[in-house]
Protein backbone atom coordinates (compact mmCIF):
# COMPACT_ATOMS: atom_id res chain seq x y z
CA UNK A 1 0.00 0.00 0.00
CA UNK A 2 1.12 3.53 -0.73
CA UNK A 3 0.56 5.94 2.16
CA UNK A 4 1.22 9.59 1.22
CA UNK A 5 1.52 12.41 3.74
CA UNK A 6 -0.59 15.43 2.70
CA UNK A 7 -0.26 17.14 6.08
CA UNK A 8 1.24 16.27 9.47
CA UNK A 9 1.85 19.59 11.27
CA UNK A 10 0.40 20.79 14.54
CA UNK A 11 -0.55 24.12 12.93
CA UNK A 12 -0.49 26.20 9.75
CA UNK A 13 1.85 28.82 8.25
CA UNK A 14 4.17 28.61 5.24
CA UNK A 15 4.42 25.03 4.02
CA UNK A 16 2.76 23.53 7.10
CA UNK A 17 -0.42 21.55 6.49
CA UNK A 18 -2.59 19.92 9.14
CA UNK A 19 -3.25 16.21 9.43
CA UNK A 20 -4.28 14.32 6.31
CA UNK A 21 -2.94 11.22 4.59
CA UNK A 22 -3.99 9.47 1.40
CA UNK A 23 -3.86 5.71 0.99
CA UNK A 24 -3.58 4.16 -2.48
CA UNK A 25 -5.03 7.35 -4.02
CA UNK A 26 -8.57 6.53 -2.82
CA UNK A 27 -8.81 6.60 0.98
CA UNK A 28 -8.24 9.69 3.10
CA UNK A 29 -7.20 9.41 6.74
CA UNK A 30 -8.29 12.71 8.31
CA UNK A 31 -9.16 15.78 6.31
CA UNK A 32 -6.87 18.62 7.41
CA UNK A 33 -5.54 21.45 5.25
CA UNK A 34 -3.23 19.10 3.28
CA UNK A 35 -6.27 17.91 1.28
CA UNK A 36 -6.41 21.35 -0.37
CA UNK A 37 -3.14 20.57 -2.21
CA UNK A 38 -4.66 17.62 -4.12
CA UNK A 39 -5.48 18.18 -7.76
CA UNK A 40 -9.14 18.14 -8.71
CA UNK A 41 -8.72 14.80 -10.53
CA UNK A 42 -7.01 13.31 -7.44
CA UNK A 43 -9.95 14.47 -5.29
CA UNK A 44 -12.39 12.70 -7.62
CA UNK A 45 -10.68 9.35 -6.89
CA UNK A 46 -11.46 9.51 -3.15
CA UNK A 47 -14.07 6.95 -2.13
CA UNK A 48 -13.73 6.88 1.67
CA UNK A 49 -12.63 9.21 4.46
CA UNK A 50 -11.66 7.87 7.90
CA UNK A 51 -11.66 10.54 10.63
CA UNK A 52 -9.85 10.28 13.97
CA UNK A 53 -11.88 12.95 15.80
CA UNK A 54 -13.88 16.14 15.40
CA UNK A 55 -11.17 18.80 15.87
CA UNK A 56 -10.91 21.38 13.12
CA UNK A 57 -7.28 20.63 12.18
CA UNK A 58 -8.41 17.08 11.23
CA UNK A 59 -11.75 17.77 9.51
CA UNK A 60 -11.66 21.34 8.15
CA UNK A 61 -11.40 20.33 4.48
CA UNK A 62 -14.23 17.77 4.57
CA UNK A 63 -17.04 20.28 3.88
CA UNK A 64 -14.99 21.88 1.09
CA UNK A 65 -14.07 18.50 -0.40
CA UNK A 66 -17.72 17.43 -0.51
CA UNK A 67 -18.60 20.72 -2.16
CA UNK A 68 -15.77 20.44 -4.70
CA UNK A 69 -16.44 16.90 -5.91
CA UNK A 70 -20.08 16.12 -5.03
CA UNK A 71 -21.56 17.22 -8.33
CA UNK A 72 -18.99 15.23 -10.32
CA UNK A 73 -19.43 11.95 -8.45
CA UNK A 74 -21.99 9.34 -9.41
CA UNK A 75 -21.63 7.88 -5.89
CA UNK A 76 -21.70 9.07 -2.28
CA UNK A 77 -18.52 9.98 -0.37
CA UNK A 78 -18.35 7.58 2.60
CA UNK A 79 -17.09 9.13 5.85
CA UNK A 80 -16.22 6.74 8.69
CA UNK A 81 -15.92 8.04 12.26
CA UNK A 82 -16.94 7.44 15.87
CA UNK A 83 -20.68 8.05 16.44
CA UNK A 84 -19.84 11.05 18.66
CA UNK A 85 -17.63 12.55 15.91
CA UNK A 86 -20.41 12.07 13.36
CA UNK A 87 -22.85 13.78 15.73
CA UNK A 88 -20.52 16.79 16.32
CA UNK A 89 -19.88 17.33 12.60
CA UNK A 90 -23.53 16.97 11.61
CA UNK A 91 -24.69 19.28 14.41
CA UNK A 92 -22.07 22.00 14.03
CA UNK A 93 -21.00 21.96 10.37
CA UNK A 94 -23.42 20.20 7.99
CA UNK A 95 -26.34 22.12 9.52
CA UNK A 96 -27.34 24.46 6.66
CA UNK A 97 -25.88 27.40 8.63
CA UNK A 98 -22.15 26.83 8.66
CA UNK A 99 -22.36 24.64 5.53
CA UNK A 100 -25.09 22.93 3.45
CA UNK A 101 -26.25 19.60 4.85
CA UNK A 102 -24.71 17.38 2.19
CA UNK A 103 -25.88 14.32 4.14
CA UNK A 104 -29.33 15.18 2.72
CA UNK A 105 -28.42 17.31 -0.31
CA UNK A 106 -28.76 17.62 -3.24
CA UNK A 107 -31.40 14.88 -2.77
CA UNK A 108 -32.20 12.93 0.40
CA UNK A 109 -32.12 9.64 -1.52
CA UNK A 110 -28.73 10.44 -3.14
CA UNK A 111 -26.73 12.77 -0.86
CA UNK A 112 -23.11 13.74 -1.53
CA UNK A 113 -21.91 12.56 1.92
CA UNK A 114 -22.82 9.52 3.98
CA UNK A 115 -21.52 9.09 7.53
CA UNK A 116 -20.81 5.53 8.68
CA UNK A 117 -20.35 5.11 12.47
CA UNK A 118 -17.27 3.16 13.52
CA UNK A 119 -16.32 1.71 16.95
CA UNK A 120 -12.92 0.97 18.51
CA UNK A 121 -11.80 -2.51 17.41
CA UNK A 122 -13.97 -2.50 14.28
CA UNK A 123 -12.25 -3.58 11.06
CA UNK A 124 -13.25 -2.52 7.55
CA UNK A 125 -12.03 -4.24 4.39
CA UNK A 126 -10.56 -1.80 1.86
CA UNK A 127 -9.47 -3.75 -1.20
CA UNK A 128 -7.70 -7.07 -1.91
CA UNK A 129 -6.25 -8.17 1.46
CA UNK A 130 -6.03 -4.62 2.83
CA UNK A 131 -8.00 -3.60 5.92
CA UNK A 132 -8.26 -0.80 8.45
CA UNK A 133 -9.04 -1.14 12.17
CA UNK A 134 -10.03 1.62 14.61
CA UNK A 135 -7.64 1.88 17.58
CA UNK A 136 -8.26 3.29 21.07
CA UNK A 137 -6.98 6.83 21.83
CA UNK A 138 -7.27 9.33 24.72
CA UNK A 139 -7.88 12.92 23.67
CA UNK A 140 -9.95 15.90 24.88
CA UNK A 141 -12.85 14.72 22.68
CA UNK A 142 -13.76 11.15 21.64
CA UNK A 143 -10.94 10.01 19.34
CA UNK A 144 -9.46 6.97 17.63
CA UNK A 145 -6.30 5.99 15.79
CA UNK A 146 -6.03 3.52 12.92
CA UNK A 147 -4.14 0.32 12.14
CA UNK A 148 -3.69 -0.26 8.41
CA UNK A 149 -2.91 -3.81 7.33
CA UNK A 150 -1.72 -4.21 3.74
CA UNK A 151 -1.83 -8.00 4.03
CA UNK A 152 1.95 -7.85 4.15
CA UNK A 153 2.83 -5.47 7.02
CA UNK A 154 1.00 -2.97 9.25
CA UNK A 155 1.14 0.79 9.75
CA UNK A 156 -0.35 2.38 12.89
CA UNK A 157 -1.44 6.02 13.20
CA UNK A 158 -2.20 7.41 16.66
CA UNK A 159 -4.38 10.37 15.69
CA UNK A 160 -4.37 12.90 18.54
CA UNK A 161 -3.82 11.17 21.87
CA UNK A 162 -2.00 11.31 25.16
CA UNK A 163 -0.53 8.05 26.53
CA UNK A 164 -3.22 5.40 25.92
CA UNK A 165 -2.60 1.95 27.40
CA UNK A 166 -5.03 0.15 25.06
CA UNK A 167 -3.41 1.75 21.97
CA UNK A 168 0.08 0.51 22.92
CA UNK A 169 -1.21 -2.93 23.97
CA UNK A 170 -2.71 -3.40 20.49
CA UNK A 171 0.56 -2.30 18.87
CA UNK A 172 2.54 -4.58 21.20
CA UNK A 173 0.45 -7.54 20.04
CA UNK A 174 0.83 -6.72 16.33
CA UNK A 175 3.32 -9.24 14.86
CA UNK A 176 4.08 -7.45 11.59
CA UNK A 177 4.06 -3.79 12.61
CA UNK A 178 6.46 -1.94 10.30
CA UNK A 179 5.57 1.76 10.76
CA UNK A 180 4.12 3.86 13.60
CA UNK A 181 3.04 7.46 13.05
CA UNK A 182 2.67 8.98 16.48
CA UNK A 183 1.75 12.50 17.48
CA UNK A 184 4.03 14.45 19.83
CA UNK A 185 2.58 17.91 20.34
CA UNK A 186 4.22 19.05 23.57
CA UNK A 187 7.61 19.55 25.23
CA UNK A 188 8.20 17.36 28.32
CA UNK A 189 8.08 20.45 30.56
CA UNK A 190 4.39 20.74 29.72
CA UNK A 191 3.39 17.18 30.63
CA UNK A 192 0.39 18.48 32.58
CA UNK A 193 -0.82 20.44 29.54
CA UNK A 194 -0.30 17.34 27.43
CA UNK A 195 -2.36 15.16 29.79
CA UNK A 196 -5.10 17.80 30.12
CA UNK A 197 -5.46 18.37 26.37
CA UNK A 198 -4.84 14.74 25.43
CA UNK A 199 -1.49 14.97 23.65
CA UNK A 200 1.96 13.32 23.86
CA UNK A 201 5.41 14.32 25.12
CA UNK A 202 8.72 12.52 24.49
CA UNK A 203 8.60 10.85 27.91
CA UNK A 204 5.06 9.56 27.35
CA UNK A 205 6.21 8.35 23.92
CA UNK A 206 9.02 6.27 25.44
CA UNK A 207 6.56 4.70 27.89
CA UNK A 208 4.57 3.47 24.90
CA UNK A 209 7.52 2.45 22.71
CA UNK A 210 8.88 0.21 25.49
CA UNK A 211 5.84 -2.03 25.01
CA UNK A 212 6.67 -2.85 21.38
CA UNK A 213 8.29 -6.24 20.79
CA UNK A 214 10.12 -5.19 17.63
CA UNK A 215 11.48 -1.89 16.35
CA UNK A 216 9.22 -0.49 13.63
CA UNK A 217 10.01 2.82 11.91
CA UNK A 218 8.81 5.62 14.22
CA UNK A 219 7.49 8.77 12.48
CA UNK A 220 6.65 11.85 14.57
CA UNK A 221 3.75 14.11 13.60
CA UNK A 222 1.61 16.97 14.96
CA UNK A 223 4.51 18.93 16.53
CA UNK A 224 3.50 22.28 18.03
CA UNK A 225 4.58 24.72 15.29
CA UNK A 226 6.17 27.04 17.89
CA UNK A 227 8.54 24.39 19.25
CA UNK A 228 9.12 21.92 16.39
CA UNK A 229 12.93 21.76 16.63
CA UNK A 230 13.00 21.68 20.44
CA UNK A 231 10.44 18.86 20.61
CA UNK A 232 12.32 16.79 18.00
CA UNK A 233 15.57 17.32 19.96
CA UNK A 234 13.89 15.97 23.11
CA UNK A 235 12.45 12.97 21.25
CA UNK A 236 15.84 12.12 19.74
CA UNK A 237 17.36 12.11 23.25
CA UNK A 238 14.64 10.21 25.11
CA UNK A 239 13.70 7.76 22.35
CA UNK A 240 17.17 7.46 20.78
CA UNK A 241 17.21 3.64 20.42
CA UNK A 242 14.05 3.73 18.28
CA UNK A 243 15.58 6.25 15.80
CA UNK A 244 12.42 8.40 15.56
CA UNK A 245 12.17 10.68 12.50
CA UNK A 246 10.02 13.74 11.91
CA UNK A 247 7.32 13.14 9.31
CA UNK A 248 7.03 15.68 6.46
CA UNK A 249 4.41 16.63 3.88
CA UNK A 250 5.04 14.76 0.65
CA UNK A 251 6.66 11.73 2.35
CA UNK A 252 5.44 8.39 1.00
CA UNK A 253 5.48 5.20 3.05
CA UNK A 254 5.22 1.88 1.18
CA UNK A 255 4.23 -1.06 3.33
ZN1 LIG B 1 -7.34 17.10 18.45
ZN1 LIG C 1 -4.86 17.82 16.01
CSV table of C-alpha atoms and ligand atoms in Angstrom, one decimal:
chain,number,residue,atom,x,y,z
A,1,UNK,CA,0.0,0.0,0.0
A,2,UNK,CA,1.1,3.5,-0.7
A,3,UNK,CA,0.6,5.9,2.2
A,4,UNK,CA,1.2,9.6,1.2
A,5,UNK,CA,1.5,12.4,3.7
A,6,UNK,CA,-0.6,15.4,2.7
A,7,UNK,CA,-0.3,17.1,6.1
A,8,UNK,CA,1.2,16.3,9.5
A,9,UNK,CA,1.9,19.6,11.3
A,10,UNK,CA,0.4,20.8,14.5
A,11,UNK,CA,-0.5,24.1,12.9
A,12,UNK,CA,-0.5,26.2,9.7
A,13,UNK,CA,1.8,28.8,8.3
A,14,UNK,CA,4.2,28.6,5.2
A,15,UNK,CA,4.4,25.0,4.0
A,16,UNK,CA,2.8,23.5,7.1
A,17,UNK,CA,-0.4,21.6,6.5
A,18,UNK,CA,-2.6,19.9,9.1
A,19,UNK,CA,-3.2,16.2,9.4
A,20,UNK,CA,-4.3,14.3,6.3
A,21,UNK,CA,-2.9,11.2,4.6
A,22,UNK,CA,-4.0,9.5,1.4
A,23,UNK,CA,-3.9,5.7,1.0
A,24,UNK,CA,-3.6,4.2,-2.5
A,25,UNK,CA,-5.0,7.4,-4.0
A,26,UNK,CA,-8.6,6.5,-2.8
A,27,UNK,CA,-8.8,6.6,1.0
A,28,UNK,CA,-8.2,9.7,3.1
A,29,UNK,CA,-7.2,9.4,6.7
A,30,UNK,CA,-8.3,12.7,8.3
A,31,UNK,CA,-9.2,15.8,6.3
A,32,UNK,CA,-6.9,18.6,7.4
A,33,UNK,CA,-5.5,21.5,5.2
A,34,UNK,CA,-3.2,19.1,3.3
A,35,UNK,CA,-6.3,17.9,1.3
A,36,UNK,CA,-6.4,21.3,-0.4
A,37,UNK,CA,-3.1,20.6,-2.2
A,38,UNK,CA,-4.7,17.6,-4.1
A,39,UNK,CA,-5.5,18.2,-7.8
A,40,UNK,CA,-9.1,18.1,-8.7
A,41,UNK,CA,-8.7,14.8,-10.5
A,42,UNK,CA,-7.0,13.3,-7.4
A,43,UNK,CA,-9.9,14.5,-5.3
A,44,UNK,CA,-12.4,12.7,-7.6
A,45,UNK,CA,-10.7,9.4,-6.9
A,46,UNK,CA,-11.5,9.5,-3.2
A,47,UNK,CA,-14.1,7.0,-2.1
A,48,UNK,CA,-13.7,6.9,1.7
A,49,UNK,CA,-12.6,9.2,4.5
A,50,UNK,CA,-11.7,7.9,7.9
A,51,UNK,CA,-11.7,10.5,10.6
A,52,UNK,CA,-9.9,10.3,14.0
A,53,UNK,CA,-11.9,13.0,15.8
A,54,UNK,CA,-13.9,16.1,15.4
A,55,UNK,CA,-11.2,18.8,15.9
A,56,UNK,CA,-10.9,21.4,13.1
A,57,UNK,CA,-7.3,20.6,12.2
A,58,UNK,CA,-8.4,17.1,11.2
A,59,UNK,CA,-11.7,17.8,9.5
A,60,UNK,CA,-11.7,21.3,8.2
A,61,UNK,CA,-11.4,20.3,4.5
A,62,UNK,CA,-14.2,17.8,4.6
A,63,UNK,CA,-17.0,20.3,3.9
A,64,UNK,CA,-15.0,21.9,1.1
A,65,UNK,CA,-14.1,18.5,-0.4
A,66,UNK,CA,-17.7,17.4,-0.5
A,67,UNK,CA,-18.6,20.7,-2.2
A,68,UNK,CA,-15.8,20.4,-4.7
A,69,UNK,CA,-16.4,16.9,-5.9
A,70,UNK,CA,-20.1,16.1,-5.0
A,71,UNK,CA,-21.6,17.2,-8.3
A,72,UNK,CA,-19.0,15.2,-10.3
A,73,UNK,CA,-19.4,11.9,-8.4
A,74,UNK,CA,-22.0,9.3,-9.4
A,75,UNK,CA,-21.6,7.9,-5.9
A,76,UNK,CA,-21.7,9.1,-2.3
A,77,UNK,CA,-18.5,10.0,-0.4
A,78,UNK,CA,-18.4,7.6,2.6
A,79,UNK,CA,-17.1,9.1,5.9
A,80,UNK,CA,-16.2,6.7,8.7
A,81,UNK,CA,-15.9,8.0,12.3
A,82,UNK,CA,-16.9,7.4,15.9
A,83,UNK,CA,-20.7,8.0,16.4
A,84,UNK,CA,-19.8,11.1,18.7
A,85,UNK,CA,-17.6,12.5,15.9
A,86,UNK,CA,-20.4,12.1,13.4
A,87,UNK,CA,-22.8,13.8,15.7
A,88,UNK,CA,-20.5,16.8,16.3
A,89,UNK,CA,-19.9,17.3,12.6
A,90,UNK,CA,-23.5,17.0,11.6
A,91,UNK,CA,-24.7,19.3,14.4
A,92,UNK,CA,-22.1,22.0,14.0
A,93,UNK,CA,-21.0,22.0,10.4
A,94,UNK,CA,-23.4,20.2,8.0
A,95,UNK,CA,-26.3,22.1,9.5
A,96,UNK,CA,-27.3,24.5,6.7
A,97,UNK,CA,-25.9,27.4,8.6
A,98,UNK,CA,-22.1,26.8,8.7
A,99,UNK,CA,-22.4,24.6,5.5
A,100,UNK,CA,-25.1,22.9,3.5
A,101,UNK,CA,-26.2,19.6,4.9
A,102,UNK,CA,-24.7,17.4,2.2
A,103,UNK,CA,-25.9,14.3,4.1
A,104,UNK,CA,-29.3,15.2,2.7
A,105,UNK,CA,-28.4,17.3,-0.3
A,106,UNK,CA,-28.8,17.6,-3.2
A,107,UNK,CA,-31.4,14.9,-2.8
A,108,UNK,CA,-32.2,12.9,0.4
A,109,UNK,CA,-32.1,9.6,-1.5
A,110,UNK,CA,-28.7,10.4,-3.1
A,111,UNK,CA,-26.7,12.8,-0.9
A,112,UNK,CA,-23.1,13.7,-1.5
A,113,UNK,CA,-21.9,12.6,1.9
A,114,UNK,CA,-22.8,9.5,4.0
A,115,UNK,CA,-21.5,9.1,7.5
A,116,UNK,CA,-20.8,5.5,8.7
A,117,UNK,CA,-20.4,5.1,12.5
A,118,UNK,CA,-17.3,3.2,13.5
A,119,UNK,CA,-16.3,1.7,16.9
A,120,UNK,CA,-12.9,1.0,18.5
A,121,UNK,CA,-11.8,-2.5,17.4
A,122,UNK,CA,-14.0,-2.5,14.3
A,123,UNK,CA,-12.2,-3.6,11.1
A,124,UNK,CA,-13.3,-2.5,7.5
A,125,UNK,CA,-12.0,-4.2,4.4
A,126,UNK,CA,-10.6,-1.8,1.9
A,127,UNK,CA,-9.5,-3.8,-1.2
A,128,UNK,CA,-7.7,-7.1,-1.9
A,129,UNK,CA,-6.2,-8.2,1.5
A,130,UNK,CA,-6.0,-4.6,2.8
A,131,UNK,CA,-8.0,-3.6,5.9
A,132,UNK,CA,-8.3,-0.8,8.5
A,133,UNK,CA,-9.0,-1.1,12.2
A,134,UNK,CA,-10.0,1.6,14.6
A,135,UNK,CA,-7.6,1.9,17.6
A,136,UNK,CA,-8.3,3.3,21.1
A,137,UNK,CA,-7.0,6.8,21.8
A,138,UNK,CA,-7.3,9.3,24.7
A,139,UNK,CA,-7.9,12.9,23.7
A,140,UNK,CA,-9.9,15.9,24.9
A,141,UNK,CA,-12.9,14.7,22.7
A,142,UNK,CA,-13.8,11.2,21.6
A,143,UNK,CA,-10.9,10.0,19.3
A,144,UNK,CA,-9.5,7.0,17.6
A,145,UNK,CA,-6.3,6.0,15.8
A,146,UNK,CA,-6.0,3.5,12.9
A,147,UNK,CA,-4.1,0.3,12.1
A,148,UNK,CA,-3.7,-0.3,8.4
A,149,UNK,CA,-2.9,-3.8,7.3
A,150,UNK,CA,-1.7,-4.2,3.7
A,151,UNK,CA,-1.8,-8.0,4.0
A,152,UNK,CA,2.0,-7.8,4.2
A,153,UNK,CA,2.8,-5.5,7.0
A,154,UNK,CA,1.0,-3.0,9.2
A,155,UNK,CA,1.1,0.8,9.7
A,156,UNK,CA,-0.3,2.4,12.9
A,157,UNK,CA,-1.4,6.0,13.2
A,158,UNK,CA,-2.2,7.4,16.7
A,159,UNK,CA,-4.4,10.4,15.7
A,160,UNK,CA,-4.4,12.9,18.5
A,161,UNK,CA,-3.8,11.2,21.9
A,162,UNK,CA,-2.0,11.3,25.2
A,163,UNK,CA,-0.5,8.0,26.5
A,164,UNK,CA,-3.2,5.4,25.9
A,165,UNK,CA,-2.6,2.0,27.4
A,166,UNK,CA,-5.0,0.2,25.1
A,167,UNK,CA,-3.4,1.7,22.0
A,168,UNK,CA,0.1,0.5,22.9
A,169,UNK,CA,-1.2,-2.9,24.0
A,170,UNK,CA,-2.7,-3.4,20.5
A,171,UNK,CA,0.6,-2.3,18.9
A,172,UNK,CA,2.5,-4.6,21.2
A,173,UNK,CA,0.5,-7.5,20.0
A,174,UNK,CA,0.8,-6.7,16.3
A,175,UNK,CA,3.3,-9.2,14.9
A,176,UNK,CA,4.1,-7.5,11.6
A,177,UNK,CA,4.1,-3.8,12.6
A,178,UNK,CA,6.5,-1.9,10.3
A,179,UNK,CA,5.6,1.8,10.8
A,180,UNK,CA,4.1,3.9,13.6
A,181,UNK,CA,3.0,7.5,13.0
A,182,UNK,CA,2.7,9.0,16.5
A,183,UNK,CA,1.8,12.5,17.5
A,184,UNK,CA,4.0,14.5,19.8
A,185,UNK,CA,2.6,17.9,20.3
A,186,UNK,CA,4.2,19.1,23.6
A,187,UNK,CA,7.6,19.5,25.2
A,188,UNK,CA,8.2,17.4,28.3
A,189,UNK,CA,8.1,20.5,30.6
A,190,UNK,CA,4.4,20.7,29.7
A,191,UNK,CA,3.4,17.2,30.6
A,192,UNK,CA,0.4,18.5,32.6
A,193,UNK,CA,-0.8,20.4,29.5
A,194,UNK,CA,-0.3,17.3,27.4
A,195,UNK,CA,-2.4,15.2,29.8
A,196,UNK,CA,-5.1,17.8,30.1
A,197,UNK,CA,-5.5,18.4,26.4
A,198,UNK,CA,-4.8,14.7,25.4
A,199,UNK,CA,-1.5,15.0,23.6
A,200,UNK,CA,2.0,13.3,23.9
A,201,UNK,CA,5.4,14.3,25.1
A,202,UNK,CA,8.7,12.5,24.5
A,203,UNK,CA,8.6,10.8,27.9
A,204,UNK,CA,5.1,9.6,27.4
A,205,UNK,CA,6.2,8.3,23.9
A,206,UNK,CA,9.0,6.3,25.4
A,207,UNK,CA,6.6,4.7,27.9
A,208,UNK,CA,4.6,3.5,24.9
A,209,UNK,CA,7.5,2.4,22.7
A,210,UNK,CA,8.9,0.2,25.5
A,211,UNK,CA,5.8,-2.0,25.0
A,212,UNK,CA,6.7,-2.8,21.4
A,213,UNK,CA,8.3,-6.2,20.8
A,214,UNK,CA,10.1,-5.2,17.6
A,215,UNK,CA,11.5,-1.9,16.3
A,216,UNK,CA,9.2,-0.5,13.6
A,217,UNK,CA,10.0,2.8,11.9
A,218,UNK,CA,8.8,5.6,14.2
A,219,UNK,CA,7.5,8.8,12.5
A,220,UNK,CA,6.7,11.9,14.6
A,221,UNK,CA,3.8,14.1,13.6
A,222,UNK,CA,1.6,17.0,15.0
A,223,UNK,CA,4.5,18.9,16.5
A,224,UNK,CA,3.5,22.3,18.0
A,225,UNK,CA,4.6,24.7,15.3
A,226,UNK,CA,6.2,27.0,17.9
A,227,UNK,CA,8.5,24.4,19.2
A,228,UNK,CA,9.1,21.9,16.4
A,229,UNK,CA,12.9,21.8,16.6
A,230,UNK,CA,13.0,21.7,20.4
A,231,UNK,CA,10.4,18.9,20.6
A,232,UNK,CA,12.3,16.8,18.0
A,233,UNK,CA,15.6,17.3,20.0
A,234,UNK,CA,13.9,16.0,23.1
A,235,UNK,CA,12.5,13.0,21.3
A,236,UNK,CA,15.8,12.1,19.7
A,237,UNK,CA,17.4,12.1,23.3
A,238,UNK,CA,14.6,10.2,25.1
A,239,UNK,CA,13.7,7.8,22.3
A,240,UNK,CA,17.2,7.5,20.8
A,241,UNK,CA,17.2,3.6,20.4
A,242,UNK,CA,14.0,3.7,18.3
A,243,UNK,CA,15.6,6.2,15.8
A,244,UNK,CA,12.4,8.4,15.6
A,245,UNK,CA,12.2,10.7,12.5
A,246,UNK,CA,10.0,13.7,11.9
A,247,UNK,CA,7.3,13.1,9.3
A,248,UNK,CA,7.0,15.7,6.5
A,249,UNK,CA,4.4,16.6,3.9
A,250,UNK,CA,5.0,14.8,0.6
A,251,UNK,CA,6.7,11.7,2.4
A,252,UNK,CA,5.4,8.4,1.0
A,253,UNK,CA,5.5,5.2,3.1
A,254,UNK,CA,5.2,1.9,1.2
A,255,UNK,CA,4.2,-1.1,3.3
B,1,LIG,ZN1,-7.3,17.1,18.5
B,2,LIG,ZN1,-4.9,17.8,16.0
